[in-house]
mmCIF file of C-alpha atoms in Angstrom:
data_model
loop_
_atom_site.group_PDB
_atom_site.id
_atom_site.type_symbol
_atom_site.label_atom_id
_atom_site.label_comp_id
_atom_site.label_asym_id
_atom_site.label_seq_id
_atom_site.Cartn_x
_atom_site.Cartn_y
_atom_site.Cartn_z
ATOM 1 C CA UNK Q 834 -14.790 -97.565 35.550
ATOM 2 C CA UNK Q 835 -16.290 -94.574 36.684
ATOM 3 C CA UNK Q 836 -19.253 -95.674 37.706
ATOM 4 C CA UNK Q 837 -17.242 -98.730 39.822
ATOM 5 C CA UNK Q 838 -15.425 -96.159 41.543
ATOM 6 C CA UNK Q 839 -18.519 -93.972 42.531
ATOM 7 C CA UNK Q 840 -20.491 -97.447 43.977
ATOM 8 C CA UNK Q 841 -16.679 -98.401 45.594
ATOM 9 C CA UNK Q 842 -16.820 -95.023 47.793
ATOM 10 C CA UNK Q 843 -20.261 -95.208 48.089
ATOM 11 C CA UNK Q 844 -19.653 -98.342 49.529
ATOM 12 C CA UNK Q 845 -16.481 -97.418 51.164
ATOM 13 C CA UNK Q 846 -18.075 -95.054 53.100
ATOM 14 C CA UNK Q 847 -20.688 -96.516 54.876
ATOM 15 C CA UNK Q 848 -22.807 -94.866 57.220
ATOM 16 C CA UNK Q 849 -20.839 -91.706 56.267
ATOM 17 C CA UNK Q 850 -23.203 -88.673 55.754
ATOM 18 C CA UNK Q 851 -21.436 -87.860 52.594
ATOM 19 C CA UNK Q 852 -23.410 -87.495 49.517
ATOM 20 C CA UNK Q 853 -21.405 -89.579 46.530
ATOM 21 C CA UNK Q 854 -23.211 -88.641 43.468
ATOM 22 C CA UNK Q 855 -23.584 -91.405 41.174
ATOM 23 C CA UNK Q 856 -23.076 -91.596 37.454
ATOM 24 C CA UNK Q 857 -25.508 -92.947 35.147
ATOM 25 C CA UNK Q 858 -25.526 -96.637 34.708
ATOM 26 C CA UNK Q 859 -24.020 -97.868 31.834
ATOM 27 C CA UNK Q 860 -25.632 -100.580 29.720
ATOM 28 C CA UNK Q 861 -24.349 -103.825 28.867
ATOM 29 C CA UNK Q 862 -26.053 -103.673 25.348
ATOM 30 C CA UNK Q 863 -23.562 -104.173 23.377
ATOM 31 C CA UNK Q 864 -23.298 -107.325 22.277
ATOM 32 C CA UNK Q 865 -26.779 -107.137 21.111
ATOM 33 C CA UNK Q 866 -25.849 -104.311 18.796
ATOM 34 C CA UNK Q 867 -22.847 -105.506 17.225
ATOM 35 C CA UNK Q 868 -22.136 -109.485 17.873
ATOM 36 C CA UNK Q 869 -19.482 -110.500 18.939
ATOM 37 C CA UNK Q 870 -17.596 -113.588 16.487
ATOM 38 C CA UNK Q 871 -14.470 -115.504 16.530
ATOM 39 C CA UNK Q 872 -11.913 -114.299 14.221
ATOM 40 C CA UNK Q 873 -8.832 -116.634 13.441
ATOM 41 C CA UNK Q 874 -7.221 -113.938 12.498
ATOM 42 C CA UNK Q 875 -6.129 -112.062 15.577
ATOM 43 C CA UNK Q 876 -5.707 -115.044 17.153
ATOM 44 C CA UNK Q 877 -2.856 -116.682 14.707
ATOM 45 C CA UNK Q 878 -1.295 -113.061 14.816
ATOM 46 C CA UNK Q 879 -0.797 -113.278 18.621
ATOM 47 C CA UNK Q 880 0.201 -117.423 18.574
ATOM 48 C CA UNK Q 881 2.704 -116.554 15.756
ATOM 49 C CA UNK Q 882 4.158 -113.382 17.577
ATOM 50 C CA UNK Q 883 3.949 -115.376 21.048
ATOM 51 C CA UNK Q 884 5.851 -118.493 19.818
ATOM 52 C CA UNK Q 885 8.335 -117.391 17.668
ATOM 53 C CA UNK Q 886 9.687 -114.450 19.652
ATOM 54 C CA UNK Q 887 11.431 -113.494 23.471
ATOM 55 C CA UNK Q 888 10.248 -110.263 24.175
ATOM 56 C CA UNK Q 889 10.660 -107.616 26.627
ATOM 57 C CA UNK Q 890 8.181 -104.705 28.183
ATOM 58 C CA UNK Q 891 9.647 -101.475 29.489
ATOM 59 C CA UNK Q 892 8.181 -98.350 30.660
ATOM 60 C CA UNK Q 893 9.532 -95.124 29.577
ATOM 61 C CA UNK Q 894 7.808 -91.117 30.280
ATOM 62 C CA UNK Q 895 7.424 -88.283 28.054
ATOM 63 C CA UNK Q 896 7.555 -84.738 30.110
ATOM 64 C CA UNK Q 897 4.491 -82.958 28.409
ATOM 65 C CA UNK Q 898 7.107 -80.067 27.785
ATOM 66 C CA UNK Q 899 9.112 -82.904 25.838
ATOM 67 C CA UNK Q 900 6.238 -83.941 23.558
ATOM 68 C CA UNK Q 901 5.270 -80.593 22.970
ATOM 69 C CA UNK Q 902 9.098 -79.304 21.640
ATOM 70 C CA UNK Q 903 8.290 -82.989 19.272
ATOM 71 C CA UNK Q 904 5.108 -81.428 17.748
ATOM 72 C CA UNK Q 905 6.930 -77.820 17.513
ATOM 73 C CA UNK Q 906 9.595 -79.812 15.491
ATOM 74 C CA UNK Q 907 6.938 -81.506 13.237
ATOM 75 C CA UNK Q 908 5.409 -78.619 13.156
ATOM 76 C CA UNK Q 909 8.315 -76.081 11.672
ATOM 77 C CA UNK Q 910 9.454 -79.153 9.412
ATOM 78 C CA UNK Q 911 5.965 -80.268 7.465
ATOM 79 C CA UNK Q 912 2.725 -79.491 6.121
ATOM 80 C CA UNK Q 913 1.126 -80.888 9.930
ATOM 81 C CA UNK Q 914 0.081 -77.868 11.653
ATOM 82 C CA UNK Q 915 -1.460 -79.839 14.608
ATOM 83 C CA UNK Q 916 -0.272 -82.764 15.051
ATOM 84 C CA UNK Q 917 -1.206 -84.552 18.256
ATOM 85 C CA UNK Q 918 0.127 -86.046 21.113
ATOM 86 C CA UNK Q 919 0.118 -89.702 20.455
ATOM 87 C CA UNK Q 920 1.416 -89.318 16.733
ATOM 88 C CA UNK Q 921 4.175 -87.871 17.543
ATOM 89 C CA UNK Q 922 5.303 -90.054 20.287
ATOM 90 C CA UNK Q 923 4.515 -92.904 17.593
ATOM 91 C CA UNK Q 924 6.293 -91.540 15.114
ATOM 92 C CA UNK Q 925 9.589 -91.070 17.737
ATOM 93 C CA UNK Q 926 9.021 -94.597 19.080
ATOM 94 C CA UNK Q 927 9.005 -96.531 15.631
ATOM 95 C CA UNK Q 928 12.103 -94.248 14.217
ATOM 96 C CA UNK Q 929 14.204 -95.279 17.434
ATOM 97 C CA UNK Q 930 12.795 -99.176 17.011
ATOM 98 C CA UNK Q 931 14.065 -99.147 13.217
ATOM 99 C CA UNK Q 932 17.401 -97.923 14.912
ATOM 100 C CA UNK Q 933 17.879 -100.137 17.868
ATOM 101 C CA UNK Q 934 17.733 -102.907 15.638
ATOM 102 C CA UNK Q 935 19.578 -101.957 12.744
ATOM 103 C CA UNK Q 936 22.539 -102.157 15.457
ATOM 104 C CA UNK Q 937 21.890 -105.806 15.415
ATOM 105 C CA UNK Q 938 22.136 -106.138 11.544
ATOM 106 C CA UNK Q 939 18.749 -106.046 11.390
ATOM 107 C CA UNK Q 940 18.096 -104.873 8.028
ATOM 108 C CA UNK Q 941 14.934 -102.078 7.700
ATOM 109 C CA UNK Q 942 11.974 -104.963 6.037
ATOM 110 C CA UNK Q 943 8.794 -102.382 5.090
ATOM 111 C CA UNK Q 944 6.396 -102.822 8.105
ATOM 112 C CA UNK Q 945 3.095 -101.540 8.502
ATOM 113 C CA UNK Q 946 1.646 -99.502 11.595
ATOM 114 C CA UNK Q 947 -1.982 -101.170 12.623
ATOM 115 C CA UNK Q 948 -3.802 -98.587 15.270
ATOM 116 C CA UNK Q 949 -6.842 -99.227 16.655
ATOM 117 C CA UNK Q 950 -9.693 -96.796 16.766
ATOM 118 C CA UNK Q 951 -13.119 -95.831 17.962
ATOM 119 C CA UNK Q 952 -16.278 -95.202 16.122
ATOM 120 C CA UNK Q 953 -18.869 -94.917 18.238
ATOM 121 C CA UNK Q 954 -18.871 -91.344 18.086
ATOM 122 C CA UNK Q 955 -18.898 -91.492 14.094
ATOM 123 C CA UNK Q 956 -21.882 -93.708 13.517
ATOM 124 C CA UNK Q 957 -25.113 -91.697 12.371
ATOM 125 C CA UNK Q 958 -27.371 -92.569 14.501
ATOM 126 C CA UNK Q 959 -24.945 -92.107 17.510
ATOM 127 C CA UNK Q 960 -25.436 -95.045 20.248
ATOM 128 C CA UNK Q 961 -26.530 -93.985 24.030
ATOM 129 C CA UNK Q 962 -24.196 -92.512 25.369
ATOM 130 C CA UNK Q 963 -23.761 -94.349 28.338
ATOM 131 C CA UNK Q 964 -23.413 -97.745 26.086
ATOM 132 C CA UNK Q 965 -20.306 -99.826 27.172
ATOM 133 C CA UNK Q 966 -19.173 -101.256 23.946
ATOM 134 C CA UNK Q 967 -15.731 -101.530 22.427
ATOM 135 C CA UNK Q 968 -16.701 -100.421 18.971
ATOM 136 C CA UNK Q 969 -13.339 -100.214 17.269
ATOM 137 C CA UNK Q 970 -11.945 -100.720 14.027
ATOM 138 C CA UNK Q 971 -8.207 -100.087 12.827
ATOM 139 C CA UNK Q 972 -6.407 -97.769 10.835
ATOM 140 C CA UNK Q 973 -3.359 -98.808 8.220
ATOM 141 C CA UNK Q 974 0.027 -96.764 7.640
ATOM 142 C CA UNK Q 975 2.618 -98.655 5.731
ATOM 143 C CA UNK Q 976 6.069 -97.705 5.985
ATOM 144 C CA UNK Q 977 8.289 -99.085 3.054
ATOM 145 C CA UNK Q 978 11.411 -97.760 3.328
ATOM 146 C CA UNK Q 979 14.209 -95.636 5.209
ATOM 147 C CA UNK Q 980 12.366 -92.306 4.219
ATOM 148 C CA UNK Q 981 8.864 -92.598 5.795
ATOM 149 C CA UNK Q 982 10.780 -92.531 8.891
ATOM 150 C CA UNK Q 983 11.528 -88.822 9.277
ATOM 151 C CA UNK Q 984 9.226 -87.999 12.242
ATOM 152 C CA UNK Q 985 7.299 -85.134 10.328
ATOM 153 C CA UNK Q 986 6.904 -87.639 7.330
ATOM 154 C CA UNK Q 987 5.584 -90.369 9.677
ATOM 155 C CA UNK Q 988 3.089 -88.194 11.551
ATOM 156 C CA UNK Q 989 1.924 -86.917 8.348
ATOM 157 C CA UNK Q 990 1.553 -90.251 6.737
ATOM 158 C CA UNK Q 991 -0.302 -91.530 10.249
ATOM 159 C CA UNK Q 992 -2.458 -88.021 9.746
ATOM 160 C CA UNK Q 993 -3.416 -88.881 5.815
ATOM 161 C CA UNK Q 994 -4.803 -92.604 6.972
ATOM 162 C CA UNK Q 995 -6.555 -91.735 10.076
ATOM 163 C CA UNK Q 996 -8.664 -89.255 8.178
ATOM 164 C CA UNK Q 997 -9.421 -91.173 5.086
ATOM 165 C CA UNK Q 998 -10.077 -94.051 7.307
ATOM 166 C CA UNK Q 999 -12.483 -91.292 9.802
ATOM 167 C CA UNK Q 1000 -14.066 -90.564 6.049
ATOM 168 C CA UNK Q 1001 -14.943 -93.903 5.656
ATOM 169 C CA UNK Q 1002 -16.449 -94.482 8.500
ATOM 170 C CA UNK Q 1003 -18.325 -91.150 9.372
ATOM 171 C CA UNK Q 1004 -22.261 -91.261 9.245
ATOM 172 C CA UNK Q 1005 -22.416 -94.971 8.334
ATOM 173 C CA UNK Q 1006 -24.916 -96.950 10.717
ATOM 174 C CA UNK Q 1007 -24.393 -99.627 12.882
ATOM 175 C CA UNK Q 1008 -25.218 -102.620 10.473
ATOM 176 C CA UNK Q 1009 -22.864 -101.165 7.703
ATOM 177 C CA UNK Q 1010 -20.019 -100.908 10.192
ATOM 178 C CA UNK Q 1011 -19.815 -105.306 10.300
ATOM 179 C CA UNK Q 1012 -19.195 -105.219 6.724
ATOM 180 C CA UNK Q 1013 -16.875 -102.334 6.445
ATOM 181 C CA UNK Q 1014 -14.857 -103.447 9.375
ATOM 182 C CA UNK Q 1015 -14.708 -107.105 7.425
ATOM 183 C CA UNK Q 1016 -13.679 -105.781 4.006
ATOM 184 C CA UNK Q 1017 -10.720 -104.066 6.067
ATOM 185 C CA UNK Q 1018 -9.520 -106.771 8.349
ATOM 186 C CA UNK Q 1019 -9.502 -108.794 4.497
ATOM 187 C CA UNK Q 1020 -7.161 -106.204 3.383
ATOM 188 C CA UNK Q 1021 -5.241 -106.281 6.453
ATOM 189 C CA UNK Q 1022 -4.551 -110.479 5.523
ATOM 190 C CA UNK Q 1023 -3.451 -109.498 2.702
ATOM 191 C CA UNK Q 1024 -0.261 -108.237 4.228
ATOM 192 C CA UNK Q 1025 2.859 -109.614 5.718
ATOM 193 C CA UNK Q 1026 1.889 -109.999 9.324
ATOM 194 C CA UNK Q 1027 5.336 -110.509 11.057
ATOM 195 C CA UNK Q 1028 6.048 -106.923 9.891
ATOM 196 C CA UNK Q 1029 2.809 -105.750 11.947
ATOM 197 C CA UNK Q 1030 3.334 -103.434 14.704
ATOM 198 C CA UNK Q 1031 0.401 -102.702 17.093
ATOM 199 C CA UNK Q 1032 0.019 -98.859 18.515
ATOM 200 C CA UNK Q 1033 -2.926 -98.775 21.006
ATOM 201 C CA UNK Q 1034 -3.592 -95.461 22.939
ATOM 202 C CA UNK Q 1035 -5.223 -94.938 26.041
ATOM 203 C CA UNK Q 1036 -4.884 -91.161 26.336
ATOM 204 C CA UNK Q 1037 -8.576 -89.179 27.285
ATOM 205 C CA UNK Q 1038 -9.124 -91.948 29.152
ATOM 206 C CA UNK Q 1039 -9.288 -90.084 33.228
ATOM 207 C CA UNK Q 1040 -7.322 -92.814 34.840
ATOM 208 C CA UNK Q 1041 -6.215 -90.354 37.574
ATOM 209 C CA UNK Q 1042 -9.418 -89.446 38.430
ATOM 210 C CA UNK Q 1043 -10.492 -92.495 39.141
ATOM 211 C CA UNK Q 1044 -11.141 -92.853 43.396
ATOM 212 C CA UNK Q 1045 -12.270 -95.730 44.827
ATOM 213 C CA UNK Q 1046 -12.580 -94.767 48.084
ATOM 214 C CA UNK Q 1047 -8.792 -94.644 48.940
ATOM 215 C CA UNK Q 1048 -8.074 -91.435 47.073
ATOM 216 C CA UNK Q 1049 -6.944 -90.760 43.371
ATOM 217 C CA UNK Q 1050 -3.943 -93.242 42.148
ATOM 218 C CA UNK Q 1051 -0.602 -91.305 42.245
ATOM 219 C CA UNK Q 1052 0.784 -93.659 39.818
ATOM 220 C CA UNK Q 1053 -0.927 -95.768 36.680
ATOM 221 C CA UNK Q 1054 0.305 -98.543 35.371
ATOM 222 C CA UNK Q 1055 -1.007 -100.729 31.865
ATOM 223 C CA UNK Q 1056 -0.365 -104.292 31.247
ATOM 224 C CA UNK Q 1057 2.225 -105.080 28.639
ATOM 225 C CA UNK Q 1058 1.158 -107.239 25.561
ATOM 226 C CA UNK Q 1059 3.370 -109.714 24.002
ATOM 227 C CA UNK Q 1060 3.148 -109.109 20.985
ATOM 228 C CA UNK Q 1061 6.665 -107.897 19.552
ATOM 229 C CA UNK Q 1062 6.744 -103.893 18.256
ATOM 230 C CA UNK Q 1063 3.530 -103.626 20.078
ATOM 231 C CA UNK Q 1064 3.482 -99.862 22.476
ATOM 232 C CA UNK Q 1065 0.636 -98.923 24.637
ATOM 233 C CA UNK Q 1066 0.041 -95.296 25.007
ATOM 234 C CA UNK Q 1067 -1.538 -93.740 28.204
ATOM 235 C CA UNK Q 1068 -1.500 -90.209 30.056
ATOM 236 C CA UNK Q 1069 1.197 -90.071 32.521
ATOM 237 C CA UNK Q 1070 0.144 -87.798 35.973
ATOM 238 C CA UNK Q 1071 1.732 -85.093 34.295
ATOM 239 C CA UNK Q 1072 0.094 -82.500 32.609
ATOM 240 C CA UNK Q 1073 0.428 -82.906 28.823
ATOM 241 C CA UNK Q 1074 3.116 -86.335 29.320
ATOM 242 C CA UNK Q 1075 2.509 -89.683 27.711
ATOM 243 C CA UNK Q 1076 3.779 -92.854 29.845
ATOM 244 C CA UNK Q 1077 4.626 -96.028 26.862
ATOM 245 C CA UNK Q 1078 5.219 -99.576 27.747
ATOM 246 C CA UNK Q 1079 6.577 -100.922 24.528
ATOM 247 C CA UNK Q 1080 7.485 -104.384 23.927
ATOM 248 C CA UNK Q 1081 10.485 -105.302 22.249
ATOM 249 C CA UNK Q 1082 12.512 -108.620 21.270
ATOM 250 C CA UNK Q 1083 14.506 -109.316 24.078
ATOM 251 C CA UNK Q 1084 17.880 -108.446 21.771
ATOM 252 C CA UNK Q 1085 16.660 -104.911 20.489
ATOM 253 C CA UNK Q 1086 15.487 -103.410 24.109
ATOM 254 C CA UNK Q 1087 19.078 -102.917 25.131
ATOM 255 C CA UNK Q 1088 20.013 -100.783 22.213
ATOM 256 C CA UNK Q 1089 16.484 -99.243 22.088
ATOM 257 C CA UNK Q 1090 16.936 -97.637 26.150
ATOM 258 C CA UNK Q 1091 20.630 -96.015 25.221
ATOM 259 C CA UNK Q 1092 19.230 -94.317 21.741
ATOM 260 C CA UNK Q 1093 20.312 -91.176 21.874
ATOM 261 C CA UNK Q 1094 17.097 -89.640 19.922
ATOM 262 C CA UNK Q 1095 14.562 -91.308 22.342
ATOM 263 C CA UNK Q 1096 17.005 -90.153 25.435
ATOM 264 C CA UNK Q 1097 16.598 -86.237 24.243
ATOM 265 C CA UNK Q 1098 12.687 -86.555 24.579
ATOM 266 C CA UNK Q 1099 11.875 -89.598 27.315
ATOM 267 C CA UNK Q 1100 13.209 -91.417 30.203
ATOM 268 C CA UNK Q 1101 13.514 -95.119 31.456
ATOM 269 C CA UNK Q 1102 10.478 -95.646 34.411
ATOM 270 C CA UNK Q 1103 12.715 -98.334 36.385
ATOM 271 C CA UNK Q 1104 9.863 -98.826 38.601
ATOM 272 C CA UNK Q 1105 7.424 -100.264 36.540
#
């Protein structure tokens, strides 16, 4: 995206005397490295989520002075001495979803937290740098019952999997990393997939400093998925804040907004 924006201005431009300095090219290698393959997997999740459910996307902000009183809390309350950003906003989202629907008699079924991660920057040797690839795998953190729901317990339980999964995958080399990611997604079938809920995040990526000729964007915005319990993470043009659009079944949103927990640390984006 970078690179778009610098050949956009360039372009923009025209005969403008203007230097616009362009990025490296990236290279669209990498396919060849790891191949691509159908996977009936992901797409039966998304039918079965799709079909069986009316959901609804909303947008709420967290102030970066809101997220950081959340990681103070964790903080003074666990064994977590730097907890980050986007696990503690996960942990606060996922408390407040177990909430909002317990309000409709939804009893609390154990669900399991799938995130997605990188590891191109864990693979030994490292790929060029300027590779555009989607290299991710995916990270499990199971949450069977009412007490894995205390946000310092959930950001420490999100903590312990990310870095055994990090473990795993640090130094391997690319051919090893089609096999590892395979024995994982056979794990991940093992489990009850309706009780799935997706956490992507999009924070580090410079969305705001991307200018295509018309300035930088005062405003961001991330398509919703469909998928039911699914959140997508992303700076907000705040310093420090986190914007969410989090999809919920179309009976839960209502009591999810008015929560009085997520009301202390976010706000409703009616805009979006």
């Amino acid at each position: 995206m970078t690179y778009w924006a610098a050949i956009a201005r360039k372009s923009f431009q025209g005969g403008s005397t203007v230097e616009v300095p362009l990025p490296s090219s990236p290279k669209l290698i990498g396919a060849s490295l790891l191949p691509p393959k159908h996977d009936p997997f992901y797409s039966q999740l998304f039918e079965l989520e799709i079909q069986r459910h009316t959901t609804i996307a909303k947008r709420f902000d967290f102030h970066g002075s809101m997220i950081d009183q959340l990681m103070a809390l964790v903080s003074s309350k666990s064994n977590v001495k730097n907890p980050t950003r986007v696990e503690v906003v996960t942990a606060l989202l996922n408390r407040c979803i177990v909430n909002a629907a317990k309000k409709n008699n939804d009893p609390l079924r154990p669900f399991i937290l799938f995130m997605p991660f990188t590891i191109q920057n864990l693979l030994n040797p490292l790929l060029p740098h300027k590779l555009v690839e989607n290299y991710l795998t995916f990270f499990l953190v199971p949450i069977p019952d009412e007490g894995d729901l205390e946000i310092p317990t959930l950001v420490s339980n999100i903590q312990k999997e990310k870095i055994n999964y990090f473990r795993k995958y640090k130094g391997i080399n690319i051919n090893q990393t089609i096999s590892t990611i395979s024995n994982d997604t056979e794990d991940f079938k093992q489990n009850n997939l309706a009780n799935t809920r997706l956490t992507t995040s999009l924070c580090g990526y410079q969305f705001y400093d991307m200018d295509f000729g018309f300035g930088k964007p005062e405003k961001v915005s991330i398509g919703a998925m469909l998928i039911k319990y699914s959140m997508v993470l992303f700076d907000s043009p705040c310093k420090g804040g986190i914007d969410v659009v989090i999809t919920l079944e179309e009976e839960v949103m209502p009591n999810f907004e008015i929560d009085e927990e997520l009301n202390t640390f976010t706000s409703l984006d009616p805009s979006y």
